[in-house]
Coordinates of C-alpha atoms in Angstrom, one line a residue:
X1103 CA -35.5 -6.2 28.0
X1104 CA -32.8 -7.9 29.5
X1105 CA -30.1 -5.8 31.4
X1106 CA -27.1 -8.1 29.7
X1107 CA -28.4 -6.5 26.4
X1108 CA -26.2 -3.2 27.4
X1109 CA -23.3 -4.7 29.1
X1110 CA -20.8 -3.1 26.9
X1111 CA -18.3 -0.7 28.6
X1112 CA -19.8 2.6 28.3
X1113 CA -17.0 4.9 25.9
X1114 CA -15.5 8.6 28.1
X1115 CA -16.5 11.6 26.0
X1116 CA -12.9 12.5 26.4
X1117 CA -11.9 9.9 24.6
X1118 CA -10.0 10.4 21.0
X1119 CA -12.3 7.7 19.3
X1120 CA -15.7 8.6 21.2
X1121 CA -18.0 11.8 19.6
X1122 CA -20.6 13.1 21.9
X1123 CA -24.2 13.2 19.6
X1124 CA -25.9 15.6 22.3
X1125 CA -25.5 18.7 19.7
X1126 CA -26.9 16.5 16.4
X1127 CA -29.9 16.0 18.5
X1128 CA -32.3 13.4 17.8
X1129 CA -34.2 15.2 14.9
X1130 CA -33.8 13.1 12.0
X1131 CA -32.3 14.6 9.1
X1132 CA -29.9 16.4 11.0
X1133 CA -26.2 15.8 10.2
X1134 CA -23.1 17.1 11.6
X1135 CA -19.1 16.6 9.8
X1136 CA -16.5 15.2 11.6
X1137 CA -12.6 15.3 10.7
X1138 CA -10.5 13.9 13.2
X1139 CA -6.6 12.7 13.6
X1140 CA -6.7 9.7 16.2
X1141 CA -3.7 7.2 17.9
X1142 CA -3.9 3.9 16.2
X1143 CA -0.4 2.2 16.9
X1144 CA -1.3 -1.6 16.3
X1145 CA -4.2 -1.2 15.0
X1146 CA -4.0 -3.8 12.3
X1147 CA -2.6 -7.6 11.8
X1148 CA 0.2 -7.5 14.7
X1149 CA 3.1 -9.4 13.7
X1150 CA 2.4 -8.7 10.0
X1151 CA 1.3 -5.1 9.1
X1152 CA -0.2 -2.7 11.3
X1153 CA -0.6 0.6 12.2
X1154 CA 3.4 1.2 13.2
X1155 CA 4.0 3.3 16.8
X1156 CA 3.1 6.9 16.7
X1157 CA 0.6 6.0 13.9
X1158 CA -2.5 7.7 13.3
X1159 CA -6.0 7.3 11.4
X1160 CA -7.5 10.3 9.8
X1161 CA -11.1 10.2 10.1
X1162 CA -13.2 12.0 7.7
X1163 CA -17.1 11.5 8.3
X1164 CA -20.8 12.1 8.7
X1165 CA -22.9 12.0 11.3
X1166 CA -27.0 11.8 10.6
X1167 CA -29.6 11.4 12.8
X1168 CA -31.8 9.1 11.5
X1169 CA -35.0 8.0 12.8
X1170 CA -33.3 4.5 14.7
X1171 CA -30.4 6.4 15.7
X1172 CA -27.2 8.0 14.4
X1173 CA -25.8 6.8 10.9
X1174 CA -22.2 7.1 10.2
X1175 CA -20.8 7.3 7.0
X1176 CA -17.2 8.9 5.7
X1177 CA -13.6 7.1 5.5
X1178 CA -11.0 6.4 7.3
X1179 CA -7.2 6.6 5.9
X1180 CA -4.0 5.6 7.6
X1181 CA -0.4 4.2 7.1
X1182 CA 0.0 0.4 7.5
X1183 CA 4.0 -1.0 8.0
X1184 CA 5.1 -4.4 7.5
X1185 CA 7.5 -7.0 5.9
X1186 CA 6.7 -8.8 2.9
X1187 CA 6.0 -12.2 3.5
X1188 CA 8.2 -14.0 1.1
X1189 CA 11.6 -11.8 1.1
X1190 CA 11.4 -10.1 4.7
X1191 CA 11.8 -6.4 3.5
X1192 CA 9.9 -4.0 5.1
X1193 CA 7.2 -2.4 3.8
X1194 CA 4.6 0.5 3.8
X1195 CA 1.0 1.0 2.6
X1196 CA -1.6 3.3 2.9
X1197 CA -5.0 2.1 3.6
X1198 CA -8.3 3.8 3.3
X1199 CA -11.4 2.4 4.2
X1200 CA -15.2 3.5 3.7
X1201 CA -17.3 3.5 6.9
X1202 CA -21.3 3.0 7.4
X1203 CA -22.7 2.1 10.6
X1204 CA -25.8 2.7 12.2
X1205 CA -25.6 3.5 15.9
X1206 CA -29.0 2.9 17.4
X1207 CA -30.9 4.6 20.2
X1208 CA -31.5 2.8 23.2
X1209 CA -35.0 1.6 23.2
X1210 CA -35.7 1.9 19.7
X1211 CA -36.9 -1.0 17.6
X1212 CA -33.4 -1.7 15.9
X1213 CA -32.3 -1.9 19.7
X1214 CA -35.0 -3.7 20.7
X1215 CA -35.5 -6.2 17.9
X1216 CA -31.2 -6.9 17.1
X1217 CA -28.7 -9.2 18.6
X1218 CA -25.5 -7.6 20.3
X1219 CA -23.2 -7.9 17.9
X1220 CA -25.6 -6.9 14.7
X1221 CA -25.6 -3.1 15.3
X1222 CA -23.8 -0.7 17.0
X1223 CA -25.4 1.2 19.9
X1224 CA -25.5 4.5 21.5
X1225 CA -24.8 4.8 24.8
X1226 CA -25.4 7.9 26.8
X1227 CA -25.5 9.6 23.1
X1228 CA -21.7 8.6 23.1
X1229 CA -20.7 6.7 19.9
X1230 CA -17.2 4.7 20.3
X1231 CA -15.9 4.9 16.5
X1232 CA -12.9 2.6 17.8
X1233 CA -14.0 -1.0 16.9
X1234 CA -16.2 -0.1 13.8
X1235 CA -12.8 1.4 12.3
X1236 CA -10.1 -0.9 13.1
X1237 CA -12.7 -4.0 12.4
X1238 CA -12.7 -2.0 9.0
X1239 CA -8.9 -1.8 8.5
X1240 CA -8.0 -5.0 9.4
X1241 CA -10.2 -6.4 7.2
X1242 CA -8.7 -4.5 4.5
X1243 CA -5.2 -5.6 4.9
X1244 CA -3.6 -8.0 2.7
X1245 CA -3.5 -11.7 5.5
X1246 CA 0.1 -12.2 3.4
X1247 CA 1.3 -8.7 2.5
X1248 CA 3.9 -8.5 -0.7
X1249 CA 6.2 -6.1 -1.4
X1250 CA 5.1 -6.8 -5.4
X1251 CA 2.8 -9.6 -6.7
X1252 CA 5.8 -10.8 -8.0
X1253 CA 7.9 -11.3 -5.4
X1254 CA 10.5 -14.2 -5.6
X1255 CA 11.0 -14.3 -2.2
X1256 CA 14.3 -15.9 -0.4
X1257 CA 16.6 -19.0 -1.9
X1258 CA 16.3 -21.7 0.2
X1259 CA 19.8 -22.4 0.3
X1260 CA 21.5 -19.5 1.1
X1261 CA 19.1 -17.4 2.4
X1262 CA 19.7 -14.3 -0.2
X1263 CA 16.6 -12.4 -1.8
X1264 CA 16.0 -13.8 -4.9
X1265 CA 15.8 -10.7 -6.7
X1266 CA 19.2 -9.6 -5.4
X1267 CA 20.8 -12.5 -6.8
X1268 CA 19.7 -12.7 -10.5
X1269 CA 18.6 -15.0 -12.6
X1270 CA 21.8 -17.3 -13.2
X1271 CA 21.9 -17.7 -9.0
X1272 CA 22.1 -21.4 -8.2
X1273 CA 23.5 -24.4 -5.6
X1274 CA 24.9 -27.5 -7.0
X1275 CA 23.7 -29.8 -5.0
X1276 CA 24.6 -34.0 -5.2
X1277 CA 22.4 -36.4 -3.8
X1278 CA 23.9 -37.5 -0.5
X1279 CA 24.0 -41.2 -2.1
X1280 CA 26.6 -39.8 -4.7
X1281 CA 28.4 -37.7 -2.1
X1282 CA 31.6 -40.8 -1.0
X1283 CA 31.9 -41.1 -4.9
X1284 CA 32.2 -37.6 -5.7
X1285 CA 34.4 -37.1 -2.7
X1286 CA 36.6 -40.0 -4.9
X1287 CA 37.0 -37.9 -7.9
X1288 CA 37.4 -34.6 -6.3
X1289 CA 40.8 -36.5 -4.3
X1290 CA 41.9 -37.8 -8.0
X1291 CA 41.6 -34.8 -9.4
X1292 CA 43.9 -33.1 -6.5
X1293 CA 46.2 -35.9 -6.8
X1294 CA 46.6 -36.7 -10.5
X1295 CA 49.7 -39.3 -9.8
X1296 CA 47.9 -41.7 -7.8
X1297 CA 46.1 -42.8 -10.5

């Protein structure tokens, strides 16, 4: 097997994210629950809605040993902020996401037969739930977060949110060809003797 098959930077048991298998052993059938708060500021779409500072994901899952490794199963929940793409106010969202993923054993024949980037692998019976959970939030997470579906969004002449203003809110605009003419009349109206 090639050595650049395990390249990947090996996760610190004391790590928030990483969960030592050692005591679900290797039996298969054996399964162990996990519930865990974890830091997950920016976790998310930065720039657009993410996991704001001091934000955590609550992890609720499963571990089983399984016969290729360790399958994980559970869900993960956390609170997403934003702004709302058409009007700029800020927003907020919770987010829950269901998890499987199937850590494999080194050397076994999902390890030996699968790409890098297929499956997930043990390492030193350390799994790192990072990436498989924040893979799994950002996908869940609107691309252009609204704060309703039907959000007006901003006027494009003064700025205002649309569904401040009301309905009757408007511009009078003249086409620029007009404008010297209209200029005219406004003057002859001011200046009703000069006619």
């Amino acid at each position: 097997m090639p050595e650049h098959r395990h390249a990947a930077a090996r996760p610190t048991a004391a790590g928030p994210w990483v969960i030592d298998t050692r005591d679900l052993g290797r039996r298969a059938g054996s399964s162990r629950a996990y519930r865990r708060t974890v830091p997950a500021e920016g976790v998310g779409l930065l720039g657009v809605i993410a996991v704001p500072a001091g934000g955590v994901v609550e992890l609720d899952l499963l571990l089983e040993s399984v016969v290729e490794g360790v399958l994980v199963t559970g869900a993960a929940a956390t609170v997403v902020e934003g702004e709302c793409s058409r009007c700029l106010e800020p927003l907020s969202a919770e987010v829950e996401v269901e998890l499987t993923e199937l850590y494999a054993y080194p050397d076994s024949t999902t390890d030996e037969t699968t790409e890098e980037d297929e499956v997930s692998r043990l390492q030193d019976d350390l799994i790192d739930l990072e990436p498989v959970v924040r893979d799994a939030i950002v996908l869940a997470l609107p691309q252009v977060p609204l704060c309703s579906p039907d959000c007006l969004g901003l006027c494009v002449d003064c700025g205002g949110r649309l569904a401040d203003l009301g309905p009757d809110h408007g511009h009078e605009t003249i086409d620029p060809r007009w404008a010297a003419l209209q200029e005219r009349f406004d003057g002859n109206r001011d200046n009703p003797e000069e006619n």
